[in-house]
Coordinates of C-alpha atoms in Angstrom, one line a residue:
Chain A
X1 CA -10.1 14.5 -35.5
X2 CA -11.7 17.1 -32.4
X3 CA -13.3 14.8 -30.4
X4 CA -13.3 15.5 -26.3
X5 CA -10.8 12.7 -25.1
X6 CA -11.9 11.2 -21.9
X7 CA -9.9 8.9 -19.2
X8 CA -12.5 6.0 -17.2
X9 CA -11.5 5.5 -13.9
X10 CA -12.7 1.7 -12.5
X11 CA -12.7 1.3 -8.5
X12 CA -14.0 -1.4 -6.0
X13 CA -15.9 0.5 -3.0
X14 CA -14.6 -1.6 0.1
X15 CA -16.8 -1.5 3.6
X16 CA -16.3 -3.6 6.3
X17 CA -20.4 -3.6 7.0
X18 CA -22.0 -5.6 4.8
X19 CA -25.1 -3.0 4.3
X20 CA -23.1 -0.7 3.0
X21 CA -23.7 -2.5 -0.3
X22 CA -27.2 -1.6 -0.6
X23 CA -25.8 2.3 -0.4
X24 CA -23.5 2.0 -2.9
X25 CA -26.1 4.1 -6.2
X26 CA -24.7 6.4 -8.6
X27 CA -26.0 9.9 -6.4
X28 CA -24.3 8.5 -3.5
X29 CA -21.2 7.6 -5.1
X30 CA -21.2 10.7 -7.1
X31 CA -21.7 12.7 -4.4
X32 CA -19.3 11.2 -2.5
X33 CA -16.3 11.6 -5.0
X34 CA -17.4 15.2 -5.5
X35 CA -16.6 15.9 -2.1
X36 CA -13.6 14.3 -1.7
X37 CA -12.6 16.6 -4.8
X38 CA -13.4 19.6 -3.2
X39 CA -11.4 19.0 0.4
X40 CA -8.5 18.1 -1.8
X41 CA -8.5 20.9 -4.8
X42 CA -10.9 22.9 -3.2
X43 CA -13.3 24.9 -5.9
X44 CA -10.6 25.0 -8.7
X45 CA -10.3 21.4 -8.4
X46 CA -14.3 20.9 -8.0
X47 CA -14.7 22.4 -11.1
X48 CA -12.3 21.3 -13.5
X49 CA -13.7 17.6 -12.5
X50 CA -17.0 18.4 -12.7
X51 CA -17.0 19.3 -16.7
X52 CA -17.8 15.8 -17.9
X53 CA -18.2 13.7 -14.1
X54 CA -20.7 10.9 -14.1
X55 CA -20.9 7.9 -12.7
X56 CA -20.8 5.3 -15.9
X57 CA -21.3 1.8 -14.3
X58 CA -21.9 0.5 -10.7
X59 CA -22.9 -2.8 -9.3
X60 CA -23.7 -3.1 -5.6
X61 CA -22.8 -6.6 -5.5
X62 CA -19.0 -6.4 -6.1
X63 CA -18.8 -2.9 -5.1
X64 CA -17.1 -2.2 -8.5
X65 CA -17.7 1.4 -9.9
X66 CA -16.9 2.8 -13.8
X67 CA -16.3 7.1 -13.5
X68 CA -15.9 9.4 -16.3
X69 CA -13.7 12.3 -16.3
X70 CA -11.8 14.5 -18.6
X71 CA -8.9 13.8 -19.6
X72 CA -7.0 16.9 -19.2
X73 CA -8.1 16.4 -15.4
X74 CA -8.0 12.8 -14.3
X75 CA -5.3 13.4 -12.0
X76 CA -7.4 15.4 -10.3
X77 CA -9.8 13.1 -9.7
X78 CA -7.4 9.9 -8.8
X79 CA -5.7 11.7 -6.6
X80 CA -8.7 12.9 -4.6
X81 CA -10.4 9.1 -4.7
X82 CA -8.2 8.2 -1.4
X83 CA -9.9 10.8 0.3
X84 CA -13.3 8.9 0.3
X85 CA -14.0 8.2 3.3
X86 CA -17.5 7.4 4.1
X87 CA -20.5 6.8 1.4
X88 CA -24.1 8.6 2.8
X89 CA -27.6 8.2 1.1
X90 CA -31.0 7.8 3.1
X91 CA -29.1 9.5 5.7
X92 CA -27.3 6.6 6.7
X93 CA -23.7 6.8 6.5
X94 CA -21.3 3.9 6.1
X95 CA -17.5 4.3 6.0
X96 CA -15.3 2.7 3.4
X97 CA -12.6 3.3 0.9
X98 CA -12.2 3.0 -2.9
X99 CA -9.6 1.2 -4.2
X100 CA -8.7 2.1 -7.7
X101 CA -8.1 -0.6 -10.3
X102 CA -7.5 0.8 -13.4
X103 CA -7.6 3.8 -15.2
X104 CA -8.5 4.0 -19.2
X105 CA -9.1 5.5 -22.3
X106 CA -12.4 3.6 -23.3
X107 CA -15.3 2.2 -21.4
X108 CA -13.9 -1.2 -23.8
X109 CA -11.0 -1.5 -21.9
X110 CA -11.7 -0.7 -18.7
X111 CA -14.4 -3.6 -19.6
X112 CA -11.5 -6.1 -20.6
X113 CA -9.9 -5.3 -17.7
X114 CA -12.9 -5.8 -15.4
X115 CA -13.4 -9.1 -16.6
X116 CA -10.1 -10.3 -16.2
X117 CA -9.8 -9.2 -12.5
X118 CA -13.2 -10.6 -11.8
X119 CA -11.6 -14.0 -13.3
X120 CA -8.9 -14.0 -10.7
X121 CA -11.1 -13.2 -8.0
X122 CA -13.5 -16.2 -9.0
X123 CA -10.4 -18.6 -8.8
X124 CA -9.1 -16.7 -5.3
X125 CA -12.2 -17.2 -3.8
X126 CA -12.8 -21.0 -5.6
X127 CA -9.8 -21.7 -3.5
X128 CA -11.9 -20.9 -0.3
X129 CA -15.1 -22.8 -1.3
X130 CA -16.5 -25.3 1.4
X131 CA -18.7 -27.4 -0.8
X132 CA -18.7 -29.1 -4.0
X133 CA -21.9 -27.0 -5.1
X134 CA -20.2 -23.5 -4.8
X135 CA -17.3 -24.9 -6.4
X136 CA -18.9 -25.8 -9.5
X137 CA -20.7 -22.5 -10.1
X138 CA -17.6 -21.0 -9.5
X139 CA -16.2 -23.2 -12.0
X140 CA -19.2 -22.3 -14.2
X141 CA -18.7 -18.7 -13.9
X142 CA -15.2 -18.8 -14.7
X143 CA -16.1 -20.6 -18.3
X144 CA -18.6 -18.0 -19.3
X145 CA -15.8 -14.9 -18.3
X146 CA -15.8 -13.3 -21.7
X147 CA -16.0 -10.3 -23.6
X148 CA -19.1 -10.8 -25.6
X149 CA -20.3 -9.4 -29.1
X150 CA -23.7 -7.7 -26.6
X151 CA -21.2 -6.3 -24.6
X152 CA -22.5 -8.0 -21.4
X153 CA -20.9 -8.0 -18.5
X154 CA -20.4 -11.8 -17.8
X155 CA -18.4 -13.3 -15.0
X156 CA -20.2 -11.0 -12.9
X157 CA -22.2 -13.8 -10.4
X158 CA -20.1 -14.4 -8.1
X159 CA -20.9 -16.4 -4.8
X160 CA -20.9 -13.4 -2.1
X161 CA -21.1 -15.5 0.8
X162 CA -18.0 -16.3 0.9
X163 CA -16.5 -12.4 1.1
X164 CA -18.8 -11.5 3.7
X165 CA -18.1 -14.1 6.1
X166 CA -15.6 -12.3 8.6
Chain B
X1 CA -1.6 3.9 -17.9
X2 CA -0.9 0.6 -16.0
X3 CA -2.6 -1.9 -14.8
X4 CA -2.4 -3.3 -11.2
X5 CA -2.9 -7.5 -11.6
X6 CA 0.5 -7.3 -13.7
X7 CA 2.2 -5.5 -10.4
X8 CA 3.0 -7.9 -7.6
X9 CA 2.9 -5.3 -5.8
X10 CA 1.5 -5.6 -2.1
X11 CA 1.6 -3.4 0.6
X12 CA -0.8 -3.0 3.2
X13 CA -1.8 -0.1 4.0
X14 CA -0.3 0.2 4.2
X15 CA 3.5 -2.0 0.7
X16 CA 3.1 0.5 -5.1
X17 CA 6.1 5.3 -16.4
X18 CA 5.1 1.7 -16.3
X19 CA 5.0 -0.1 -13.2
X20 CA 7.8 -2.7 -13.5
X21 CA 6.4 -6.5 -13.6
X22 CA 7.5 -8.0 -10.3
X23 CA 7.3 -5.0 -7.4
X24 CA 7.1 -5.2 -4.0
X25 CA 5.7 -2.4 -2.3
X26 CA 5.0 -2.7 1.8
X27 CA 3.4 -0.2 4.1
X28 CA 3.4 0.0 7.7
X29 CA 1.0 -0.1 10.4
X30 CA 1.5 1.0 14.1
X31 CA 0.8 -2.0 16.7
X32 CA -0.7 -1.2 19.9
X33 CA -2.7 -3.7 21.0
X34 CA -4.3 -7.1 20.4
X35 CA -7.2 -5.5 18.2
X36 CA -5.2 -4.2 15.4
X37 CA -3.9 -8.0 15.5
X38 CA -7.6 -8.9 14.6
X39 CA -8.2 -6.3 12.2
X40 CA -4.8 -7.1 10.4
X41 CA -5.6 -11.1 10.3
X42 CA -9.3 -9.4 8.7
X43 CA -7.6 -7.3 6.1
X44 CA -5.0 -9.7 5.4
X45 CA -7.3 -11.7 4.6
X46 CA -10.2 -10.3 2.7
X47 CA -8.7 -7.4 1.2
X48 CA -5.3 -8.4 0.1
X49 CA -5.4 -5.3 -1.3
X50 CA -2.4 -5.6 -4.1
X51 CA 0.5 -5.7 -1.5
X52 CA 2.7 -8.3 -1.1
X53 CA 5.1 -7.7 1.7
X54 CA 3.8 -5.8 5.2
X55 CA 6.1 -4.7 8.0
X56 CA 4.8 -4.4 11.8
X57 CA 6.0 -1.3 13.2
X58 CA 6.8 -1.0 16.9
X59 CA 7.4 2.3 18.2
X60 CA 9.8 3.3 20.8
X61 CA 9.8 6.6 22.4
X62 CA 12.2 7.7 24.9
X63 CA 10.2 10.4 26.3
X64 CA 9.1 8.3 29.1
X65 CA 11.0 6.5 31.4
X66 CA 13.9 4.5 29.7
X67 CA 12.1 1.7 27.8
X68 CA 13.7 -1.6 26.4
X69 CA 13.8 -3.2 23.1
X70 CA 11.4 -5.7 23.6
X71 CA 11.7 -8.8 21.0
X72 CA 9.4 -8.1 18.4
X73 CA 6.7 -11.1 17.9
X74 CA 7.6 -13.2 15.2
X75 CA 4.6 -13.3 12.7
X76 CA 3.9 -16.9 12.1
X77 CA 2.5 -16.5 16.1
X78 CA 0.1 -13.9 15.0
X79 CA -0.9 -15.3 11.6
X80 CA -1.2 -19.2 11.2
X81 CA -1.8 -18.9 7.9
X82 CA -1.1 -15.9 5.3
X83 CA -3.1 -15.3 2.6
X84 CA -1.8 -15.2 -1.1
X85 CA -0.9 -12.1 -3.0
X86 CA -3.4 -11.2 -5.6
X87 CA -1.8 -12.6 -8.9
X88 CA 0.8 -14.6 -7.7
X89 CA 0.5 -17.8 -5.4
X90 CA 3.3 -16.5 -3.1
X91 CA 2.3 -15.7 0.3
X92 CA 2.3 -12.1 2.0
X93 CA 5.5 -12.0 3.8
X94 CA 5.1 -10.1 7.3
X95 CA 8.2 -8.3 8.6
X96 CA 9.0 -6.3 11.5
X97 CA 10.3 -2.8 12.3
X98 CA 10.9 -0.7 14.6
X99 CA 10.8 2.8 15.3
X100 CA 12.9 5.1 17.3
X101 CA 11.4 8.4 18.5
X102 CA 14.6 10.4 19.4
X103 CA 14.3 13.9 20.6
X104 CA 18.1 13.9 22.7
X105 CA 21.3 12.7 20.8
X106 CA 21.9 10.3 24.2
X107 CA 19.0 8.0 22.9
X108 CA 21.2 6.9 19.6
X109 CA 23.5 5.1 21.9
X110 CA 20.7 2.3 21.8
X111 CA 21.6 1.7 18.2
X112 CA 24.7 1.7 19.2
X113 CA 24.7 -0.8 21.8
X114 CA 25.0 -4.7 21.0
X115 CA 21.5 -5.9 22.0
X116 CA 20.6 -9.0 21.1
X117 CA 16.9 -7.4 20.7
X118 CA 17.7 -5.0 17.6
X119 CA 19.1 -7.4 15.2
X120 CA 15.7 -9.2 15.5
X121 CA 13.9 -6.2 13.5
X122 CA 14.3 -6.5 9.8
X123 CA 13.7 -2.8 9.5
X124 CA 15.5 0.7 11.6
X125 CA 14.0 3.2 11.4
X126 CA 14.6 6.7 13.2
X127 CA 12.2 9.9 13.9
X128 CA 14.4 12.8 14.2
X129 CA 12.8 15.9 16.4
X130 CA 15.6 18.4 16.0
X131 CA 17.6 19.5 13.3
X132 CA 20.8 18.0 15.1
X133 CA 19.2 14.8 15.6
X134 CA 18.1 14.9 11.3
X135 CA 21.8 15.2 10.8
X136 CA 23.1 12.6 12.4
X137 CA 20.2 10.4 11.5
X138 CA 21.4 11.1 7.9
X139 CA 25.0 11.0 7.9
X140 CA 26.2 8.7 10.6
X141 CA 23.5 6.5 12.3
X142 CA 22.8 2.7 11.1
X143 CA 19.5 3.0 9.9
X144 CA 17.1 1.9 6.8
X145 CA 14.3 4.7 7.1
X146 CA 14.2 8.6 8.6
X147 CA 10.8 9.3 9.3
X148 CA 9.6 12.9 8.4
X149 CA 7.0 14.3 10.7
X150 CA 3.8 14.9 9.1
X151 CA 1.4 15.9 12.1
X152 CA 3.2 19.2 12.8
X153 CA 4.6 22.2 11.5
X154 CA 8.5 20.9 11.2
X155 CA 10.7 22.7 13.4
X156 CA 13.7 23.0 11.5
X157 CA 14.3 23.4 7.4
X158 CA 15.8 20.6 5.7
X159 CA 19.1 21.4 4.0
X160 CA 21.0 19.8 1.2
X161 CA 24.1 18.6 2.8
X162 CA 22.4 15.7 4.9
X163 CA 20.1 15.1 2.7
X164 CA 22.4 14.5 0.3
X165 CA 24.3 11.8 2.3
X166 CA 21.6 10.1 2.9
X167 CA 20.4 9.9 -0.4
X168 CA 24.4 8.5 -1.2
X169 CA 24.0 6.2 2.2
X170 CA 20.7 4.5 0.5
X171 CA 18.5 5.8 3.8
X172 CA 15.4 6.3 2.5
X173 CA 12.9 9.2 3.7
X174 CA 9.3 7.6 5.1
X175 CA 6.3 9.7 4.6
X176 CA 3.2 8.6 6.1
X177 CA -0.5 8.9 4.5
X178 CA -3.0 8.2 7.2
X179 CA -3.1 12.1 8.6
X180 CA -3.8 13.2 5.1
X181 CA -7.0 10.7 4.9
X182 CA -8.1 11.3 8.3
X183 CA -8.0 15.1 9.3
X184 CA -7.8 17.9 6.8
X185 CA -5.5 20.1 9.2
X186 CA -2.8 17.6 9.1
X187 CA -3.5 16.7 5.5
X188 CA -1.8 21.1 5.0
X189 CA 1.1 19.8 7.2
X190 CA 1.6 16.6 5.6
X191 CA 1.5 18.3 2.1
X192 CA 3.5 21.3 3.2
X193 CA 6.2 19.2 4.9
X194 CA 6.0 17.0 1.7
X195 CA 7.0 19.5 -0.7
X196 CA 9.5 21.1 1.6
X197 CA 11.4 18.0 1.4
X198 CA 10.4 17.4 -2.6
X199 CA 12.5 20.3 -3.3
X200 CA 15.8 19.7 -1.5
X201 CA 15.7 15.7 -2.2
X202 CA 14.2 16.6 -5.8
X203 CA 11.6 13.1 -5.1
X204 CA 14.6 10.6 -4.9
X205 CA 14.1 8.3 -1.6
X206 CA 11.0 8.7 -0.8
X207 CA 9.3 5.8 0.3
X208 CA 5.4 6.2 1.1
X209 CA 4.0 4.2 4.1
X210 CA 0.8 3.8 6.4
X211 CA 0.3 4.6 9.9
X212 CA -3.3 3.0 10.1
X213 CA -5.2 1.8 13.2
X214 CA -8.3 0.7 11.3
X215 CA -8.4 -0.9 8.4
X216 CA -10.9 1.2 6.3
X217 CA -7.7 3.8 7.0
X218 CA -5.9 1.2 4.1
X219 CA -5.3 2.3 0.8
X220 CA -4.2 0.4 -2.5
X221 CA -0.9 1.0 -4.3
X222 CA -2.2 2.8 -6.9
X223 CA -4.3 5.1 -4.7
X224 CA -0.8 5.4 -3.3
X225 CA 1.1 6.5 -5.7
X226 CA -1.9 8.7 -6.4
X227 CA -1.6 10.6 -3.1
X228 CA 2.1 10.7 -4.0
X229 CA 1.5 13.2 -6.9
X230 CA -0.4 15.2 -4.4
X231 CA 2.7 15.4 -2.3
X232 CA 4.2 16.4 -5.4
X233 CA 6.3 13.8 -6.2
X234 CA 7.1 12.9 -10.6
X235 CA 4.3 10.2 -11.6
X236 CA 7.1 7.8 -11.9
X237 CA 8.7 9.0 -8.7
X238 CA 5.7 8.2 -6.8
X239 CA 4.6 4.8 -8.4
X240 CA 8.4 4.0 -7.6
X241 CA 7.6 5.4 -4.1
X242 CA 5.6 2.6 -3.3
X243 CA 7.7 -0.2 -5.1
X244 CA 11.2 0.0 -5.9
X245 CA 12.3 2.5 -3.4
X246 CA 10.5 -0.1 -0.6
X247 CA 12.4 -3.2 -2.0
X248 CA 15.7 -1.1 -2.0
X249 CA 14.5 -0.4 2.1
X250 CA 14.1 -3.9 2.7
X251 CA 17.7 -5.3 0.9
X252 CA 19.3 -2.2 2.8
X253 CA 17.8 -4.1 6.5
X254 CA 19.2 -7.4 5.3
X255 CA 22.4 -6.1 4.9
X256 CA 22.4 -5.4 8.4
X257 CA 22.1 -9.0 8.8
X258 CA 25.1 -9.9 6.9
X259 CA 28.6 -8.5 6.4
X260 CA 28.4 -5.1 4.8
X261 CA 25.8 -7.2 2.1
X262 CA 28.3 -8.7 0.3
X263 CA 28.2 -12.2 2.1
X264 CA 25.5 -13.8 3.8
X265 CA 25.2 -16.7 5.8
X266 CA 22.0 -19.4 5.6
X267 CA 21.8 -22.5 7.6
X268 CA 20.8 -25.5 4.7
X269 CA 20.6 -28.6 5.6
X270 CA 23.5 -31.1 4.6
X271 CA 23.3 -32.2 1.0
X272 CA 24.0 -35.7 0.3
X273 CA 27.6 -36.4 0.5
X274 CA 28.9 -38.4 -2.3
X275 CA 27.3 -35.5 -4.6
X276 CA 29.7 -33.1 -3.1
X277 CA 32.7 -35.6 -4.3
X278 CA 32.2 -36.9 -7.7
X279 CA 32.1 -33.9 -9.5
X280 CA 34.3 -30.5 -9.0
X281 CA 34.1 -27.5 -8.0
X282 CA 33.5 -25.9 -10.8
X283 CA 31.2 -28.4 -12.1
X284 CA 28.7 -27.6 -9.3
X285 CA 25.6 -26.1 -9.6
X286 CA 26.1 -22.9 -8.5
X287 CA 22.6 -22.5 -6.6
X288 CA 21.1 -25.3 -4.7
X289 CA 17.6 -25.3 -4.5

């Protein structure tokens, strides 16, 4: 079967400002990988990535970000994400890094693996809860982790006050 | 393609085929004042980014006026509590290592030397500035790590014959990251140096650490071995870069600590003593918890 073969690259955007969240959108992020690409591979490299480059899935609250590439040149693109340094929209500019987490084949599994790390960060930050309330949504959230027939992305409400307390 | 919760891999900014199940992978960071401390203690504890082992590096440089060893501080002063490595409920073990920047062959005598203060590092590791100085770094001196210069156009050419005998010695080469991310002029020597090396030592030994001062300078293992196969390292060279080849660093420093690594010594306390008599020697269980 010809079909174009793509490879889905899932990352975490990690700030130390908390207001960088409300930065993190697909232009921003897009933009922001692009020219990491291009001081790496320069306009070779810019291009190859570019063929079939979005920005699949993003949610501000975890920071976690789903990009598409093609196959033939994901390494490009992974080994440019380290580069990241700082995201810009509004003109306002926030530095952080992006931490890869996995690399697949189908939106599906990067999916599955989503939910299981966002299971394992519920229970490393139930471990840090204060009081008996945030526990037990925690302890809610963690129940409800799965990989529904909607594909919904579930597990996702997680209690953010706890990783932006410094 | 491989997923990083399997990897007990660790390694701060700093410790990385298929990523074998239980890695460790450590990275480095430069110490130089209290704030780093601060910012460590923050990463360490928000972002424990998929490392489980970090090493403290103190730097010595004998271009100034002769400076002592100074006792490293141990880390359970500057962390009361570590946090636990992501997918395991071990805690991040914090080492320390120190760094020798020699540009005269007079400066190895410290290594030399019986100080008390040396044997409290768990990792040597040696900057060479000459081509002299790389030689004897690699054949003769007592170290874990030979740092390759990545902020400058290398004075000399690396040659096989030292290389060589390191690579038989089990001295690793350290390559750090944190140019390449910050600057793009020293991201063309830290590449260029990189490959130079990548062709005599054909990838084997290379260990990949951090020199961050900040901690948005931090990268994950993955990301890592990423910027390993820009330095153009094997894909299984570089994910080994980060994990095997560290772990192999750190056994190499504890054989320091023992007698040529074949014995070790560890204080227990006194088992019970009527359990040592009723049954023989051979009977014993052969580890103690």
């Amino acid at each position: 079967m010809v079909r174009f073969k793509n490879r889905y690259v899932l990352c975490e955007v990690v700030s130390e400002d908390p207001r960088c969240r409300q930065c993190i959108e697909d232009r921003a992020v897009g933009l922001a990988v692009r020219e990491a690409i291009a001081r790496a591979h320069g306009d070779y490299g810019l291009a190859c990535c570019c063929v079939s480059f979005t920005v699949k899935y993003l949610n501000a609250y975890t920071g976690t970000v789903l990009l598409r590439c093609r196959k033939d040149f994901y390494r490009l693109l992974c080994s440019a994400l380290p580069l990241v340094r700082q995201l810009e929209s509004r003109n306002q500019r926030y530095p952080c890094y992006f931490n890869t987490l996995h690399v697949g084949g189908t939106i599906r599994t990067c999916q599955k693996f989503l939910i299981q790390y966002n299971r394992r960060q519920l229970l490393m930050l139930l471990q840090n809860c204060t009081n008996e309330e945030e526990r037990r949504s925690i302890r809610q959230s963690v129940l409800s982790c799965s990989l529904t027939e909607e594909q919904s992305q579930s597990g996702d409400e997680e209690d953010d006050d706890d990783t932006e307390t410094d | 393609m491989c997923r990083i919760g399997r990897w007990r891999a660790h390694g701060l900014n700093r410790s990385q085929p298929p990523f074998p199940k239980t890695s460790q992978t450590y990275q480095f960071t430069c110490e130089p004042c209290k704030s780093l401390r601060l910012h460590l203690l923050y990463l360490l504890q928000h972002r424990s980014v998929g490392y489980s082992t970090v090493a403290l590096n103190h730097v010595i440089d004998f271009k100034e006026k002769k400076q002592e060893i100074v006792k490293p501080v141990s880390p359970s002063e500057l962390f009361p509590s570590l946090p636990i490595v992501q997918g395991t409920s071990k805690r991040i073990k914090v080492l320390n290592r120190l760094t020798l920047v020699v540009s005269d062959p007079s400066h190895c005598n410290l290594l030399r030397s019986t100080s008390t203060n040396i044997r409290l590092y768990d990792l040597i590791a040696v900057f060479p500035k000459t081509e002299k100085l790389f030689h004897i770094a690699c054949t003769t001196l007592d170290v874990d790590l030979v740092c390759i210069n990545v902020t400058e156009k290398l004075p000399f050419y690396f040659r096989r014959p030292p290389v060589n005998v390191a690579i038989d010695r089990g001295i690793y080469f350290e390559l750090l990251y944190t140019p390449a991310i910050k600057d793009s002029t020293m991201r063309r020597y830290t590449i260029s140096n990189a490959i130079s090396l990548m062709q005599i030592c054909k990838g084997k030994n290379i260990v990949m650490s951090s020199a961050a001062e900040r901690p948005l300078e931090l990268r994950g293992p993955y990301d890592v071995a990423n910027l390993g196969l820009l330095f153009g390292m094997s894909e299984s060279d570089a994910k080994a870069a980060v994990s095997t080849n560290c772990r192999a660093t750190l056994l190499h420093g504890e054989t320091r600590k023992s007698a040529c690594g074949v014995v070790y010594t560890v204080k227990k306390p006194r088992k019970v003593e009527e359990e040592e008599t009723t049954l023989p020697a051979c009977k014993r269980a052969k580890t103690q918890a």
